[in-house]
Amino acid sequence: MNLIGSIVVVLLPVFTSKLIDNHGLKTTFLFLSVLNFITMFMAMTYKPMIPVLIHKKKMHKLKSSFGLEVLKKPQFIVFCVASFFGMLGYLIPIVNIDHHSIKVFPNDKPFYINVVFGAASGFAALVFGKIGDHTKFHRVHYHTLVFIVYGIVQLTIPMARCFNELLIQLAILGLMDGVLLCFIVPISCDLAQSPKLANHAAGYYHFFISLPSIAGPAIAGIIYSKFNFYDYAFYFGSVTSFIGAAILIIFITFFECIEKKKKSFLIEKSIDSTDLNKS
């Protein structure tokens, strides 16, 4: 799935740029609408491999369908709060970078940015999808890495002196985007502490990030309308990324320490009970 997605992400900006040049924006949006329409019908063909349990009580079925138990997991709530701040600036270099490129480097075609970003994102999704299956530390820290790198790169975007430097920066952001996307479901499953709640956790995660994902680029547009450049918008996105990373580092590490203490206490208790039994 990641392989097909990465190919589409690379080819789509090239095709849509040609479509806009030759047939205009209206035809391009119609084409994209048809793609989404086809995707909707393909999603309807999905059949779950795990048999669905039929509950006798409707209230029990209703509660299980919402998966509200996942909201009682403190680590998952911390993850969502951190992602709320992190995603506030996450989409600024993705959505607003084309306009920034046109303003700063008017002689270069901005669609190359989308191609480079998409190729890097697809490559990272393929590579880190395998690495994540064998990682030994908490997988949530992959998102911590993403927010830290995003914050650093966004600070340097206004410092790009040529178009090639901007492409390198977007390639790094594309790699981080692939890492973030391929770990959403595994992290949700880890923090929900139940495979049955994994889909619900992923759904609530997207609910939490929906508002900042919309608000971030809009705030960047407001900043641009006041100053006529995007530098302060990128600085704003950098600060929010660092806030998200700081929340994950502090609180997830705190919960990990508590879990280690609980495990060591249980091990000591079991050793003491076996010693008493022997005596």
Short mmCIF file of C-alpha atoms in Angstrom, two decimals:
data_model
loop_
_atom_site.label_atom_id
_atom_site.label_comp_id
_atom_site.label_asym_id
_atom_site.label_seq_id
_atom_site.Cartn_x
_atom_site.Cartn_y
_atom_site.Cartn_z
CA MET A 1 0.00 0.00 0.00
CA ASN A 2 2.84 2.38 0.87
CA LEU A 3 4.55 1.56 -2.45
CA ILE A 4 1.45 2.39 -4.51
CA GLY A 5 0.78 5.51 -2.44
CA SER A 6 4.34 6.78 -2.86
CA ILE A 7 4.17 6.34 -6.65
CA VAL A 8 0.86 8.21 -6.82
CA VAL A 9 2.14 11.02 -4.57
CA VAL A 10 5.16 11.54 -6.85
CA LEU A 11 3.26 11.43 -10.14
CA LEU A 12 0.12 13.35 -9.11
CA PRO A 13 1.76 16.83 -8.73
CA VAL A 14 3.33 16.48 -12.19
CA PHE A 15 0.06 15.43 -13.79
CA THR A 16 -2.09 18.04 -12.03
CA SER A 17 0.35 20.85 -12.90
CA LYS A 18 0.07 19.90 -16.59
CA LEU A 19 -3.72 19.68 -16.20
CA ILE A 20 -3.92 23.18 -14.68
CA ASP A 21 -1.74 24.67 -17.43
CA ASN A 22 -3.72 23.09 -20.27
CA HIS A 23 -7.31 22.89 -18.96
CA GLY A 24 -7.56 25.23 -15.98
CA LEU A 25 -8.37 24.90 -12.29
CA LYS A 26 -12.00 23.80 -12.77
CA THR A 27 -11.06 20.69 -14.76
CA THR A 28 -8.31 19.84 -12.26
CA PHE A 29 -10.74 19.94 -9.33
CA LEU A 30 -13.22 17.80 -11.28
CA PHE A 31 -10.46 15.24 -11.89
CA LEU A 32 -9.54 15.17 -8.19
CA SER A 33 -13.22 14.86 -7.24
CA VAL A 34 -13.58 11.83 -9.50
CA LEU A 35 -10.53 10.24 -7.86
CA ASN A 36 -12.08 10.72 -4.41
CA PHE A 37 -15.42 9.39 -5.68
CA ILE A 38 -13.72 6.21 -6.94
CA THR A 39 -11.92 5.82 -3.62
CA MET A 40 -15.25 6.03 -1.78
CA PHE A 41 -16.70 3.15 -3.82
CA MET A 42 -13.54 1.08 -3.36
CA ALA A 43 -13.78 1.59 0.42
CA MET A 44 -17.33 0.16 0.31
CA THR A 45 -15.93 -3.18 -0.94
CA TYR A 46 -13.99 -3.67 2.31
CA LYS A 47 -14.90 -6.80 4.25
CA PRO A 48 -13.44 -7.34 7.75
CA MET A 49 -11.41 -10.54 8.08
CA ILE A 50 -12.14 -10.79 11.80
CA PRO A 51 -15.74 -11.94 12.45
CA VAL A 52 -17.95 -9.24 13.93
CA LEU A 53 -19.46 -10.15 17.29
CA ILE A 54 -23.21 -9.57 17.50
CA HIS A 55 -24.22 -8.10 20.86
CA LYS A 56 -27.69 -8.68 22.21
CA LYS A 57 -27.91 -5.35 23.99
CA LYS A 58 -28.07 -2.29 21.74
CA MET A 59 -26.50 -0.01 24.35
CA HIS A 60 -23.48 -2.29 24.65
CA LYS A 61 -23.15 -2.34 20.87
CA LEU A 62 -23.40 1.46 20.75
CA LYS A 63 -20.72 1.94 23.44
CA SER A 64 -18.35 -0.53 21.78
CA SER A 65 -18.78 1.17 18.40
CA PHE A 66 -17.53 4.49 19.83
CA GLY A 67 -14.62 2.89 21.71
CA LEU A 68 -14.77 5.43 24.53
CA GLU A 69 -12.48 3.26 26.65
CA VAL A 70 -9.49 4.59 24.71
CA LEU A 71 -10.12 8.06 26.14
CA LYS A 72 -9.40 6.66 29.61
CA LYS A 73 -5.80 5.91 28.60
CA PRO A 74 -3.63 8.81 29.91
CA GLN A 75 -0.74 8.15 27.51
CA PHE A 76 -3.09 8.32 24.53
CA ILE A 77 -4.54 11.64 25.75
CA VAL A 78 -1.01 13.04 26.12
CA PHE A 79 -0.22 11.84 22.59
CA CYS A 80 -3.31 13.60 21.23
CA VAL A 81 -2.59 16.86 23.09
CA ALA A 82 1.02 16.86 21.85
CA SER A 83 -0.16 16.16 18.31
CA PHE A 84 -2.66 19.02 18.60
CA PHE A 85 0.20 21.48 19.14
CA GLY A 86 2.54 19.73 16.72
CA MET A 87 0.02 19.67 13.88
CA LEU A 88 -0.78 23.35 14.36
CA GLY A 89 2.42 24.17 12.49
CA TYR A 90 2.85 20.87 10.65
CA LEU A 91 0.92 21.76 7.49
CA ILE A 92 2.27 25.31 7.14
CA PRO A 93 5.32 24.29 5.06
CA ILE A 94 3.18 21.84 3.08
CA VAL A 95 0.25 24.11 2.21
CA ASN A 96 1.94 27.53 2.11
CA ILE A 97 5.33 26.59 0.70
CA ASP A 98 4.28 26.94 -2.97
CA HIS A 99 3.26 30.57 -2.48
CA HIS A 100 6.42 31.23 -0.48
CA SER A 101 8.49 29.73 -3.31
CA ILE A 102 6.76 31.89 -5.93
CA LYS A 103 7.42 35.01 -3.88
CA VAL A 104 11.07 34.23 -3.03
CA PHE A 105 12.14 32.28 -6.14
CA PRO A 106 9.81 33.47 -8.95
CA ASN A 107 11.94 31.95 -11.74
CA ASP A 108 11.62 28.36 -10.44
CA LYS A 109 8.59 26.09 -10.81
CA PRO A 110 7.03 25.28 -7.42
CA PHE A 111 5.59 21.90 -8.47
CA TYR A 112 9.10 20.44 -8.09
CA ILE A 113 8.65 21.03 -4.35
CA ASN A 114 5.58 18.77 -4.30
CA VAL A 115 7.38 16.06 -6.29
CA VAL A 116 10.42 16.08 -3.97
CA PHE A 117 8.25 16.16 -0.83
CA GLY A 118 6.05 13.30 -2.08
CA ALA A 119 9.00 11.15 -3.16
CA ALA A 120 10.75 11.61 0.19
CA SER A 121 7.53 10.88 2.09
CA GLY A 122 6.90 7.67 0.13
CA PHE A 123 10.48 6.49 0.59
CA ALA A 124 10.36 7.11 4.35
CA ALA A 125 7.03 5.29 4.66
CA LEU A 126 8.49 2.22 2.94
CA VAL A 127 11.71 2.16 4.97
CA PHE A 128 10.40 3.08 8.42
CA GLY A 129 7.38 0.81 8.07
CA LYS A 130 9.82 -2.13 8.32
CA ILE A 131 12.06 -0.49 10.94
CA GLY A 132 9.08 0.23 13.20
CA ASP A 133 8.23 -3.48 13.43
CA HIS A 134 11.60 -4.21 15.03
CA THR A 135 12.13 -1.12 17.18
CA LYS A 136 12.93 -1.65 20.87
CA PHE A 137 11.98 1.76 22.29
CA HIS A 138 8.56 3.41 22.55
CA ARG A 139 7.31 4.03 19.02
CA VAL A 140 5.70 7.32 20.05
CA HIS A 141 9.19 8.84 20.06
CA TYR A 142 9.24 8.57 16.27
CA HIS A 143 6.64 11.33 16.34
CA THR A 144 8.83 13.18 18.85
CA LEU A 145 11.65 13.01 16.31
CA VAL A 146 9.31 14.26 13.57
CA PHE A 147 8.24 17.33 15.58
CA ILE A 148 11.83 18.20 16.56
CA VAL A 149 13.12 17.94 12.98
CA TYR A 150 10.08 19.83 11.67
CA GLY A 151 10.76 22.62 14.15
CA ILE A 152 14.42 22.89 13.17
CA VAL A 153 13.77 22.83 9.42
CA GLN A 154 10.95 25.39 9.62
CA LEU A 155 13.35 27.75 11.41
CA THR A 156 15.76 27.46 8.48
CA ILE A 157 13.26 27.79 5.59
CA PRO A 158 13.45 31.63 5.54
CA MET A 159 17.25 31.30 5.39
CA ALA A 160 17.23 29.37 2.09
CA ARG A 161 19.35 31.37 -0.38
CA CYS A 162 18.44 29.39 -3.52
CA PHE A 163 15.71 27.08 -4.79
CA ASN A 164 17.90 23.96 -4.40
CA GLU A 165 18.34 24.66 -0.69
CA LEU A 166 14.57 24.92 -0.37
CA LEU A 167 14.20 21.55 -2.13
CA ILE A 168 16.64 19.95 0.35
CA GLN A 169 14.63 21.35 3.25
CA LEU A 170 11.39 20.01 1.77
CA ALA A 171 13.01 16.62 1.18
CA ILE A 172 13.83 16.44 4.90
CA LEU A 173 10.27 17.42 5.78
CA GLY A 174 9.00 14.80 3.33
CA LEU A 175 11.03 12.10 5.08
CA MET A 176 9.54 13.18 8.41
CA ASP A 177 6.05 13.17 6.90
CA GLY A 178 6.50 9.55 5.82
CA VAL A 179 7.66 8.62 9.31
CA LEU A 180 4.68 10.35 10.93
CA LEU A 181 2.12 8.74 8.63
CA CYS A 182 3.39 5.16 8.89
CA PHE A 183 3.44 5.27 12.72
CA ILE A 184 -0.02 6.73 13.40
CA VAL A 185 -1.79 3.35 13.62
CA PRO A 186 1.04 1.43 15.43
CA ILE A 187 1.36 4.18 18.04
CA SER A 188 -2.42 4.32 18.46
CA CYS A 189 -2.46 0.54 18.96
CA ASP A 190 0.38 0.71 21.52
CA LEU A 191 -1.21 3.50 23.54
CA ALA A 192 -4.72 2.00 23.37
CA GLN A 193 -3.20 -1.21 24.80
CA SER A 194 -5.69 -3.28 22.84
CA PRO A 195 -5.87 -4.29 19.15
CA LYS A 196 -9.67 -3.91 19.32
CA LEU A 197 -9.33 -0.23 20.24
CA ALA A 198 -6.62 0.56 17.68
CA ASN A 199 -9.03 1.80 15.00
CA HIS A 200 -10.93 3.89 17.52
CA ALA A 201 -7.66 5.37 18.78
CA ALA A 202 -6.61 6.29 15.23
CA GLY A 203 -10.02 7.87 14.68
CA TYR A 204 -9.86 9.97 17.85
CA TYR A 205 -6.29 10.97 16.95
CA HIS A 206 -7.47 12.35 13.60
CA PHE A 207 -10.33 14.11 15.38
CA PHE A 208 -7.85 15.84 17.71
CA ILE A 209 -5.59 16.97 14.85
CA SER A 210 -8.37 18.07 12.49
CA LEU A 211 -8.81 21.56 13.97
CA PRO A 212 -5.08 22.48 14.16
CA SER A 213 -4.53 21.06 10.68
CA ILE A 214 -7.09 23.54 9.35
CA ALA A 215 -6.08 26.41 11.62
CA GLY A 216 -2.31 26.23 10.98
CA PRO A 217 -2.28 27.19 7.28
CA ALA A 218 -5.06 29.74 7.94
CA ILE A 219 -2.94 31.41 10.65
CA ALA A 220 -0.01 31.41 8.21
CA GLY A 221 -2.22 33.17 5.67
CA ILE A 222 -3.21 35.82 8.23
CA ILE A 223 0.45 36.38 9.11
CA TYR A 224 1.29 36.73 5.42
CA SER A 225 -1.51 39.25 4.88
CA LYS A 226 -0.05 41.44 7.65
CA PHE A 227 3.67 41.21 6.80
CA ASN A 228 3.61 40.19 3.11
CA PHE A 229 6.04 37.29 3.76
CA TYR A 230 5.89 33.87 5.44
CA ASP A 231 8.95 34.07 7.70
CA TYR A 232 6.97 34.63 10.91
CA ALA A 233 4.51 31.89 9.88
CA PHE A 234 7.37 29.39 9.66
CA TYR A 235 8.69 30.56 13.04
CA PHE A 236 5.21 30.07 14.49
CA GLY A 237 5.07 26.54 13.05
CA SER A 238 8.51 25.81 14.46
CA VAL A 239 7.49 26.85 17.98
CA THR A 240 4.34 24.71 17.94
CA SER A 241 6.36 21.71 16.72
CA PHE A 242 8.82 22.12 19.60
CA ILE A 243 5.91 22.37 22.07
CA GLY A 244 4.46 19.08 20.77
CA ALA A 245 7.86 17.37 21.02
CA ALA A 246 8.40 18.70 24.56
CA ILE A 247 5.02 17.35 25.73
CA LEU A 248 5.82 13.89 24.35
CA ILE A 249 9.32 13.82 25.85
CA ILE A 250 8.24 14.95 29.32
CA PHE A 251 4.98 13.09 29.83
CA ILE A 252 5.59 9.86 27.89
CA THR A 253 8.97 9.48 29.63
CA PHE A 254 7.19 10.08 32.96
CA PHE A 255 4.65 7.32 32.23
CA GLU A 256 7.45 4.98 31.10
CA CYS A 257 9.24 5.50 34.44
CA ILE A 258 6.04 4.70 36.34
CA GLU A 259 5.52 1.50 34.30
CA LYS A 260 9.12 0.38 34.91
CA LYS A 261 8.71 0.94 38.65
CA LYS A 262 5.48 -1.09 38.63
CA LYS A 263 7.14 -3.95 36.75
CA SER A 264 10.17 -3.97 39.07
CA PHE A 265 7.84 -3.93 42.11
CA LEU A 266 5.84 -6.89 40.76
CA ILE A 267 9.03 -8.83 40.00
CA GLU A 268 10.37 -8.22 43.51
CA LYS A 269 7.02 -9.23 44.99
CA SER A 270 6.95 -12.48 43.00
CA ILE A 271 10.54 -13.27 44.03
CA ASP A 272 9.69 -12.67 47.69
CA SER A 273 6.60 -14.91 47.46
CA THR A 274 8.62 -17.75 45.87
CA ASP A 275 11.28 -17.44 48.61
CA LEU A 276 8.57 -17.68 51.29
CA ASN A 277 7.08 -20.76 49.65
CA LYS A 278 10.48 -22.47 49.54
CA SER A 279 11.14 -21.70 53.19
#
